[in-house]
Amino acid sequence: MGLLSDPNRRRALISLLTRLNTPICIVCYMAGVAWFMGLAFEPFTLRTYMSENAMGSTMVEERFPAGERALATGREFSAHKKRTGGMPVEWLMKTMQAKGLEVFTQRFSRTLPFPDENKERYMVRGTNVYGILRAPRAPRTEALVLSAPCSPGDNNNQAVGLLLGLAEYFRNQIYWAKDIIFLVNEHDLIGMQAWLEGYHHTNTTGMDWSPLQGRGGSIQAALSLELSSDIITSLDLVLEGLNGQLPNLDLANLFYAFCQKIGVLCTIQGKLQRNDWDSVSGYSHAVQTMMLMVMKQASGRPWGDHGLFLRYHIEAATIKGVNSFRQYKTDATTIGRLLEGMYRKLNNLLERLHQSYFFYLMPSLSHFVSIGYYMPAFGLLAVILLLRALDLWVQLSTPPQRTEDGSSPGVLSLLTPLVISHLTGVALYMLPIRFQEMAVEHFPVSETEAVVLTAIAVYTLLSPGTEQGWRVLKLVAVLYLAVLLGCTALINFSLGFILALTLVPVAAFVTPHVPKVLSAFILVILSPACTLLFSVFFFQELQEMPISFQDGWLLFLSVISQGILDHSLYGSLVYPLITLLVYPCWLLFWNILFWN
Amino acid sequence: MAAPLTLLLLVAVTVRAALFRSSLSELISERVEVVSPLTAWKRVIEGLALLDLGVSPYSGDVFHETPLTIYLFHFLVDYAEVTFMVSVAGSSVFSDYLFRKQKFALEADRYPLDCLELIRSPKEMYYIPLKVAMFYLLNPFTILSCVAKSTCGLNNAIIALFILSTIKGNVLLSAIFLSLATYQSIYPLTLSALLTSVPLSCLINLCVTQWICVFLFWWFIVQYAFMYLGSLFVIICLSFFLLGSWDYLPSVYGFILSVPDLTPNIGLFWYFFAEMFEHFRLFFLCVFQINVFFYTIPLSIKLKEHPVFLIFMQLAVISIFKSYPTVGDISLYMAFLPVWSHLHRFLRNIFLVSCVLLACSALFPVLWHLWIYAGSANSNFYYAITLLFNVAQILLVSDYFYAFLRREHHLTYGLYLKRKDGSEATLVLK
């Protein structure tokens, strides 16, 4: 504690920190960004390895033979789906029963707060069908789930076919120690939400569903299958779940290990892994893969049907079959064998997957970056806020030539902007859904804009205050932002990091004495909404699907409405976080800029 | 003075009433930071139900309140919210009165001249009671613990009453409230160390000779001890007659001292004792519990002329090191902070400490969510924050202690110290 208790050294340290504040902040920002970019560089990452002993080596023998028959079942399913114009419940129940499963159905209905344009649905009504294969070798206290969505059109028929084929094959094996639940869910995530809520007896989102008649043990792991063609070239693994939660890394390791063993091409974020990490293109490939993961995680939405399992402490992932123009083809039997192998491994689990990492980023399927490596990138950005706060504190606590108005700023002058900006946040949160009932438009962007513009206008018009006043306000705002970003980064690193990238510079440079127009422009550019807009373009760019500005704008609007829908349907936290906390915080900085 | 206080009370009551009615109250009353196994309202309800059924409330392993509390709530259960509000409001008003009485005398002539700026003007003194009430009533920690209906509010009220009666010089009431506080949770026992300092400073002027002084002092101590033990005896016997059994002794005090419930909280016990091998448990239990009481001796020697500061330090030590701390305990000693506003110029780490406290308070629910709900973090994450929170509290308290001693030093030696050669000197703590 010498440094903290010796007044001379303290003084020296503090004067160093205040004198060199700006350079240190700039260096920290650069270092943070550089660190983050360095994460994708292969020598800095770790190779994935299986941590769970029960799944250690891939010593199971896969024998699934009936790929062709599964595809035939898929075609039959497709025909029945066309005939009924939705989920062929009767046929599915009959088929599952014929395969020897205990079959149950669950009805659910849900009215969306406003029509979903992407999926064209408003009043959703559907049925989930699931069959339980009871474990012959254990007391049925644990279960595994294999699910396939029943999608509209010609999608995913093969997935359901393969699911039924696997069910038939699994039924005849004697080594299962966990119940296996085969679930065909309608209306993708909404059906999944209904089923999970029914299974766990909770109702967090106010959905109507009929209670489940049959239930297995506590679910240990789940895989969701998406397969839309008879022959595929590669399998893609999707990990990102609700609120940016990720399954245990061992699940990804398991998938990778079996892909290697069986010889299936596997990708993550649709990117194959490359071996030329030392070349520029190899590095940029890794960066792209990682950035895609960061973007998807930051969005906080479930990127596959598995995304909702994670909330219930169930490790889950989606496996997507991709059919592209590559030479290398894989048939349904091979995929079946891969799934069989994975389920046999999961069947061996003695406890929930917990050995490996829960916080990670993946620049490729065979390499990962753990929390200890990526947190410093965020830490370097957060340190800037603390340094600024320290600087302000020193300025405030060494009372300089006290001027006439030197009375310390009243609590009111501090409380007013805080309250106003939070009220704006609340308005921003409530209005889009409230106004929906009145508005004819699909999605009330105009109201949202109006709220923001009014708030901004209010600030530019009235903000009287003293020199001390804005310092105190800025100190509060900076600390507020630091705590907010820190908490966000712990729950969802990507979101926290992206917000920090844009908001930290704002927080660092804003004072009433910088050129108004220019800074206001920068402030708007770095606002959360613009960050989202840029992210949309960037994401499209990363996926190698660049779009025009017009389309980008439309996509931006639909992303916002999707965010609101995700919040009200599944309880995603990103939308309330942005409107109720991040936006008010940004408004505080706006207020400081226009402090007279 | 009365008007702002009334306004403050109104605001505080409104906030609490609004929170009681909102859906948040249920969420808050489940938080481990706010309620401990000792103070949870859910457990009081359980105890009441058992009592109504004619079963001893201590027969299960759920209820750990003292018998008097359960009989209090037996009559007041329908007005529980009101009771908690009254207790909180009461304790703040008492603390309010308390500091009016304080006499940080303006004995300017005793000190060198340049210390005048260290001594508080009557105007500043005038607002201190209001500030104390504000710090207590509007402290988010107090609000949370009140909305959760944690019985911690009652304990705080009793301790506030004890402090009030002690400072007013009412020996009997002081002894009674101290015994009540001890009866509620053992730790306030250490507050009795106060007595060694109170009479000394009061009697010092009265004494003619040395031995009379000593005699008077011991006579007072004996008197007080008699009253204290007597009332404690009465209360304990009363509890016995109310319940007809001694069940409550192991269930309340055994529970406090042997820490069988390792539910995570903001204290230091749970993680250690969850990790520890069983055969070391007794030893470390003794170490941890002695730790709470041990600081009494050095503190009461060092601060024997400053009873109020001694109370503050003791309360802080108790709330940091006790076996089931909640944020309600912290709010009690934090209410004292405005009293030491004159020490602010000597505080060194206040910025750092308040940042850490702030961040930790926000991180508690986040890491709890990650650990319990998301399953992606584990207990180490949560305990790390607990540890940091407690370190920050310790730094805060020791910073205030340092500042207090430093002010004392300056009061005797002058504010601007000179070296022997006339240059300006700085104080270095080594």
CSV table of C-alpha atoms in Angstrom, one decimal, chain B residues 24-273:
chain,number,residue,atom,x,y,z
B,24,LEU,CA,-40.2,-5.6,-8.0
B,25,SER,CA,-40.8,-6.2,-4.3
B,26,GLU,CA,-41.0,-10.0,-4.9
B,27,LEU,CA,-37.8,-9.9,-6.9
B,28,ILE,CA,-36.0,-7.9,-4.3
B,29,SER,CA,-37.1,-10.0,-1.4
B,30,GLU,CA,-35.5,-13.0,-3.1
B,31,ARG,CA,-32.1,-11.4,-3.6
B,32,VAL,CA,-29.4,-12.9,-1.4
B,33,GLU,CA,-27.7,-9.5,-1.1
B,34,VAL,CA,-30.7,-8.1,0.6
B,35,VAL,CA,-32.0,-10.9,2.8
B,36,SER,CA,-30.0,-13.4,4.8
B,37,PRO,CA,-31.3,-16.6,6.3
B,38,LEU,CA,-31.6,-14.6,9.6
B,39,THR,CA,-33.7,-11.8,8.3
B,40,ALA,CA,-35.7,-13.1,5.4
B,41,TRP,CA,-39.4,-12.3,5.6
B,42,LYS,CA,-40.3,-15.6,4.0
B,43,ARG,CA,-38.8,-17.4,7.0
B,44,VAL,CA,-40.7,-15.2,9.4
B,45,ILE,CA,-44.0,-16.2,7.6
B,46,GLU,CA,-42.9,-19.8,7.9
B,47,GLY,CA,-42.3,-19.4,11.6
B,48,LEU,CA,-45.6,-17.6,12.1
B,49,ALA,CA,-47.4,-20.5,10.4
B,50,LEU,CA,-45.7,-23.0,12.6
B,51,LEU,CA,-46.6,-21.0,15.6
B,52,ASP,CA,-50.2,-20.8,14.6
B,53,LEU,CA,-50.3,-24.6,14.2
B,54,GLY,CA,-49.0,-25.0,17.7
B,55,VAL,CA,-45.6,-26.3,16.7
B,56,SER,CA,-42.4,-24.8,17.9
B,57,PRO,CA,-41.3,-22.4,15.1
B,58,TYR,CA,-37.8,-23.6,15.6
B,59,SER,CA,-38.6,-27.3,14.9
B,60,GLY,CA,-37.7,-26.9,11.3
B,61,ASP,CA,-34.5,-25.6,10.0
B,62,VAL,CA,-36.0,-22.5,8.5
B,63,PHE,CA,-36.8,-20.0,11.1
B,64,HIS,CA,-34.0,-18.2,13.0
B,65,GLU,CA,-35.6,-15.1,14.4
B,66,THR,CA,-35.7,-14.4,18.1
B,67,PRO,CA,-38.9,-15.3,19.9
B,68,LEU,CA,-39.7,-11.7,20.7
B,69,THR,CA,-39.6,-10.8,17.0
B,70,ILE,CA,-42.0,-13.6,16.1
B,71,TYR,CA,-44.4,-12.5,18.8
B,72,LEU,CA,-44.1,-8.9,17.6
B,73,PHE,CA,-45.1,-10.0,14.1
B,74,HIS,CA,-47.7,-12.3,15.5
B,75,PHE,CA,-49.7,-9.2,16.3
B,76,LEU,CA,-48.5,-7.1,13.5
B,77,VAL,CA,-48.4,-9.5,10.6
B,78,ASP,CA,-51.1,-7.7,8.7
B,79,TYR,CA,-49.3,-4.4,9.1
B,80,ALA,CA,-45.9,-5.8,8.2
B,81,GLU,CA,-45.2,-3.2,5.6
B,82,VAL,CA,-46.2,-0.4,8.0
B,83,THR,CA,-44.1,-1.9,10.7
B,84,PHE,CA,-41.0,-1.9,8.5
B,85,MET,CA,-41.7,1.6,7.4
B,86,VAL,CA,-42.1,2.8,10.9
B,87,SER,CA,-39.0,1.0,12.0
B,88,VAL,CA,-37.0,2.6,9.2
B,89,ALA,CA,-38.5,6.0,9.7
B,90,GLY,CA,-38.1,5.6,13.4
B,91,SER,CA,-34.4,4.8,13.3
B,92,SER,CA,-33.8,7.7,11.0
B,93,VAL,CA,-35.6,10.1,13.2
B,94,PHE,CA,-33.8,8.8,16.2
B,95,SER,CA,-30.5,9.2,14.4
B,96,ASP,CA,-31.6,12.6,13.6
B,97,TYR,CA,-32.1,13.6,17.2
B,98,LEU,CA,-29.0,11.9,18.1
B,99,PHE,CA,-26.7,14.2,16.3
B,100,ARG,CA,-28.4,17.3,17.5
B,101,LYS,CA,-27.2,16.4,20.9
B,102,GLN,CA,-23.6,15.9,19.8
B,103,LYS,CA,-21.2,18.3,21.2
B,104,PHE,CA,-18.2,18.6,19.1
B,105,ALA,CA,-17.3,21.5,21.2
B,106,LEU,CA,-15.9,24.6,19.7
B,107,GLU,CA,-13.1,24.7,22.1
B,108,ALA,CA,-11.1,26.7,19.8
B,109,ASP,CA,-8.8,28.1,22.5
B,110,ARG,CA,-7.5,24.6,23.2
B,111,TYR,CA,-6.1,24.3,19.8
B,112,PRO,CA,-3.7,26.2,17.8
B,113,LEU,CA,-5.1,29.0,15.7
B,114,ASP,CA,-4.7,27.7,12.3
B,115,CYS,CA,-6.9,24.7,13.1
B,116,LEU,CA,-10.0,26.9,13.1
B,117,GLU,CA,-10.8,25.7,9.6
B,118,LEU,CA,-10.8,22.1,10.9
B,119,ILE,CA,-13.5,22.8,13.4
B,120,ARG,CA,-17.0,22.7,12.2
B,121,SER,CA,-19.1,25.9,12.2
B,122,PRO,CA,-22.4,25.7,14.0
B,123,LYS,CA,-24.1,26.1,10.6
B,124,GLU,CA,-22.6,23.0,9.3
B,125,MET,CA,-23.5,21.2,12.5
B,126,TYR,CA,-27.1,22.3,12.1
B,127,TYR,CA,-27.6,20.4,8.9
B,128,ILE,CA,-25.9,17.2,9.9
B,129,PRO,CA,-29.0,15.5,11.5
B,130,LEU,CA,-30.9,16.1,8.3
B,131,LYS,CA,-28.1,14.8,6.2
B,132,VAL,CA,-27.9,11.7,8.4
B,133,ALA,CA,-31.6,11.1,8.0
B,134,MET,CA,-31.3,11.6,4.3
B,135,PHE,CA,-28.4,9.2,4.0
B,136,TYR,CA,-30.3,6.6,5.8
B,137,LEU,CA,-33.7,7.1,4.3
B,138,LEU,CA,-32.7,7.5,0.7
B,139,ASN,CA,-29.9,5.1,0.7
B,140,PRO,CA,-30.8,2.5,-2.0
B,141,PHE,CA,-29.5,-0.2,0.4
B,142,THR,CA,-32.0,0.8,3.1
B,143,ILE,CA,-34.8,1.0,0.5
B,144,LEU,CA,-34.0,-2.4,-0.8
B,145,SER,CA,-33.8,-4.0,2.6
B,146,CYS,CA,-37.0,-2.3,3.7
B,147,VAL,CA,-38.9,-3.4,0.5
B,148,ALA,CA,-37.7,-6.9,1.0
B,149,LYS,CA,-39.2,-6.7,4.5
B,150,SER,CA,-35.9,-7.8,6.0
B,151,THR,CA,-36.0,-7.8,9.8
B,152,CYS,CA,-32.6,-6.1,9.6
B,153,GLY,CA,-34.6,-2.8,9.7
B,154,LEU,CA,-35.8,-3.7,13.2
B,155,ASN,CA,-32.3,-4.5,14.4
B,156,ASN,CA,-31.1,-1.2,12.9
B,157,ALA,CA,-33.9,0.7,14.7
B,158,ILE,CA,-32.9,-0.9,18.0
B,159,ILE,CA,-29.2,0.0,17.6
B,160,ALA,CA,-30.2,3.5,16.7
B,161,LEU,CA,-32.3,3.7,19.8
B,162,PHE,CA,-29.3,2.5,21.8
B,163,ILE,CA,-27.1,5.1,20.4
B,164,LEU,CA,-29.6,7.8,21.0
B,165,SER,CA,-30.2,6.9,24.6
B,166,THR,CA,-26.5,6.5,25.2
B,167,ILE,CA,-25.7,9.9,23.8
B,168,LYS,CA,-28.6,11.5,25.7
B,169,GLY,CA,-27.0,9.9,28.8
B,170,ASN,CA,-29.9,7.8,29.8
B,171,VAL,CA,-28.1,4.8,31.4
B,172,LEU,CA,-31.1,2.6,32.0
B,173,LEU,CA,-32.6,2.9,28.5
B,174,SER,CA,-29.2,2.5,27.0
B,175,ALA,CA,-28.6,-0.8,28.8
B,176,ILE,CA,-32.0,-2.0,27.9
B,177,PHE,CA,-31.6,-1.3,24.2
B,178,LEU,CA,-28.1,-2.7,24.2
B,179,SER,CA,-29.4,-5.9,25.6
B,180,LEU,CA,-32.2,-6.0,23.1
B,181,ALA,CA,-29.7,-5.5,20.3
B,182,THR,CA,-27.5,-8.2,21.7
B,183,TYR,CA,-30.5,-10.4,22.0
B,184,GLN,CA,-31.4,-9.8,18.4
B,185,SER,CA,-28.0,-10.7,16.9
B,186,ILE,CA,-25.1,-11.3,19.2
B,187,TYR,CA,-22.7,-8.9,17.5
B,188,PRO,CA,-23.9,-5.5,19.0
B,189,LEU,CA,-22.3,-6.8,22.2
B,190,THR,CA,-19.1,-5.2,21.0
B,191,LEU,CA,-20.8,-1.8,21.2
B,192,SER,CA,-20.6,-2.1,25.0
B,193,ALA,CA,-16.9,-1.2,24.6
B,194,LEU,CA,-18.3,2.3,24.3
B,195,LEU,CA,-18.9,2.4,28.0
B,196,THR,CA,-15.2,2.5,28.8
B,197,SER,CA,-14.9,5.7,26.8
B,198,VAL,CA,-18.2,7.4,27.7
B,199,PRO,CA,-17.8,7.7,31.5
B,200,LEU,CA,-14.1,8.5,31.3
B,201,SER,CA,-14.7,11.5,29.2
B,202,CYS,CA,-17.7,12.6,31.3
B,203,LEU,CA,-16.1,11.9,34.7
B,204,ILE,CA,-12.8,13.4,34.0
B,205,ASN,CA,-13.9,16.9,35.1
B,206,LEU,CA,-15.7,15.7,38.2
B,207,CYS,CA,-12.9,13.9,39.8
B,208,VAL,CA,-11.0,15.5,42.5
B,209,THR,CA,-8.4,12.8,43.0
B,210,GLN,CA,-7.2,9.9,41.0
B,211,TRP,CA,-8.6,7.1,42.9
B,212,ILE,CA,-12.1,8.7,43.3
B,213,CYS,CA,-12.1,8.9,39.6
B,214,VAL,CA,-11.2,5.3,39.2
B,215,PHE,CA,-13.7,4.3,41.8
B,216,LEU,CA,-16.5,6.3,40.1
B,217,PHE,CA,-15.6,4.7,36.8
B,218,TRP,CA,-15.7,1.2,38.1
B,219,TRP,CA,-18.9,1.9,40.0
B,220,PHE,CA,-20.5,3.1,36.8
B,221,ILE,CA,-19.3,0.0,34.9
B,222,VAL,CA,-20.7,-2.3,37.6
B,223,GLN,CA,-24.0,-0.4,37.6
B,224,TYR,CA,-24.2,-0.6,33.8
B,225,ALA,CA,-23.2,-4.2,33.6
B,226,PHE,CA,-25.9,-5.0,36.2
B,227,MET,CA,-28.6,-3.2,34.3
B,228,TYR,CA,-27.4,-4.8,31.0
B,229,LEU,CA,-27.2,-8.3,32.3
B,230,GLY,CA,-30.4,-7.9,34.2
B,231,SER,CA,-32.4,-6.8,31.2
B,232,LEU,CA,-30.8,-9.5,29.1
B,233,PHE,CA,-31.8,-12.0,31.6
B,234,VAL,CA,-35.3,-10.7,31.7
B,235,ILE,CA,-35.6,-10.8,27.9
B,236,ILE,CA,-34.2,-14.3,27.7
B,237,CYS,CA,-36.5,-15.6,30.4
B,238,LEU,CA,-39.4,-13.8,28.8
B,239,SER,CA,-38.6,-15.6,25.5
B,240,PHE,CA,-38.4,-18.9,27.4
B,241,PHE,CA,-41.8,-18.4,29.0
B,242,LEU,CA,-43.4,-17.3,25.7
B,243,LEU,CA,-42.3,-20.4,23.9
B,244,GLY,CA,-42.0,-22.8,26.8
B,245,SER,CA,-38.6,-24.2,25.6
B,246,TRP,CA,-35.0,-23.3,25.1
B,247,ASP,CA,-35.2,-24.3,21.4
B,248,TYR,CA,-34.5,-20.9,20.3
B,249,LEU,CA,-31.0,-20.7,21.8
B,250,PRO,CA,-29.3,-23.1,19.4
B,251,SER,CA,-31.6,-22.1,16.6
B,252,VAL,CA,-30.8,-18.4,16.8
B,253,TYR,CA,-27.4,-18.0,18.4
B,254,GLY,CA,-26.0,-21.4,17.4
B,255,PHE,CA,-27.1,-20.5,13.9
B,256,ILE,CA,-25.3,-17.2,14.0
B,257,LEU,CA,-22.1,-18.5,15.6
B,258,SER,CA,-21.7,-21.8,13.8
B,259,VAL,CA,-22.8,-20.6,10.3
B,260,PRO,CA,-24.4,-23.8,9.1
B,261,ASP,CA,-26.2,-22.0,6.2
B,262,LEU,CA,-23.8,-21.3,3.4
B,263,THR,CA,-26.2,-19.6,1.0
B,264,PRO,CA,-24.1,-17.0,-0.8
B,265,ASN,CA,-24.3,-13.5,0.5
B,266,ILE,CA,-22.2,-10.4,0.6
B,267,GLY,CA,-20.1,-11.6,3.5
B,268,LEU,CA,-16.9,-13.5,3.7
B,269,PHE,CA,-18.0,-16.7,5.4
B,270,TRP,CA,-19.9,-18.7,2.9
B,271,TYR,CA,-17.2,-19.4,0.3
B,272,PHE,CA,-14.6,-20.2,2.8
B,273,PHE,CA,-16.7,-22.6,4.7
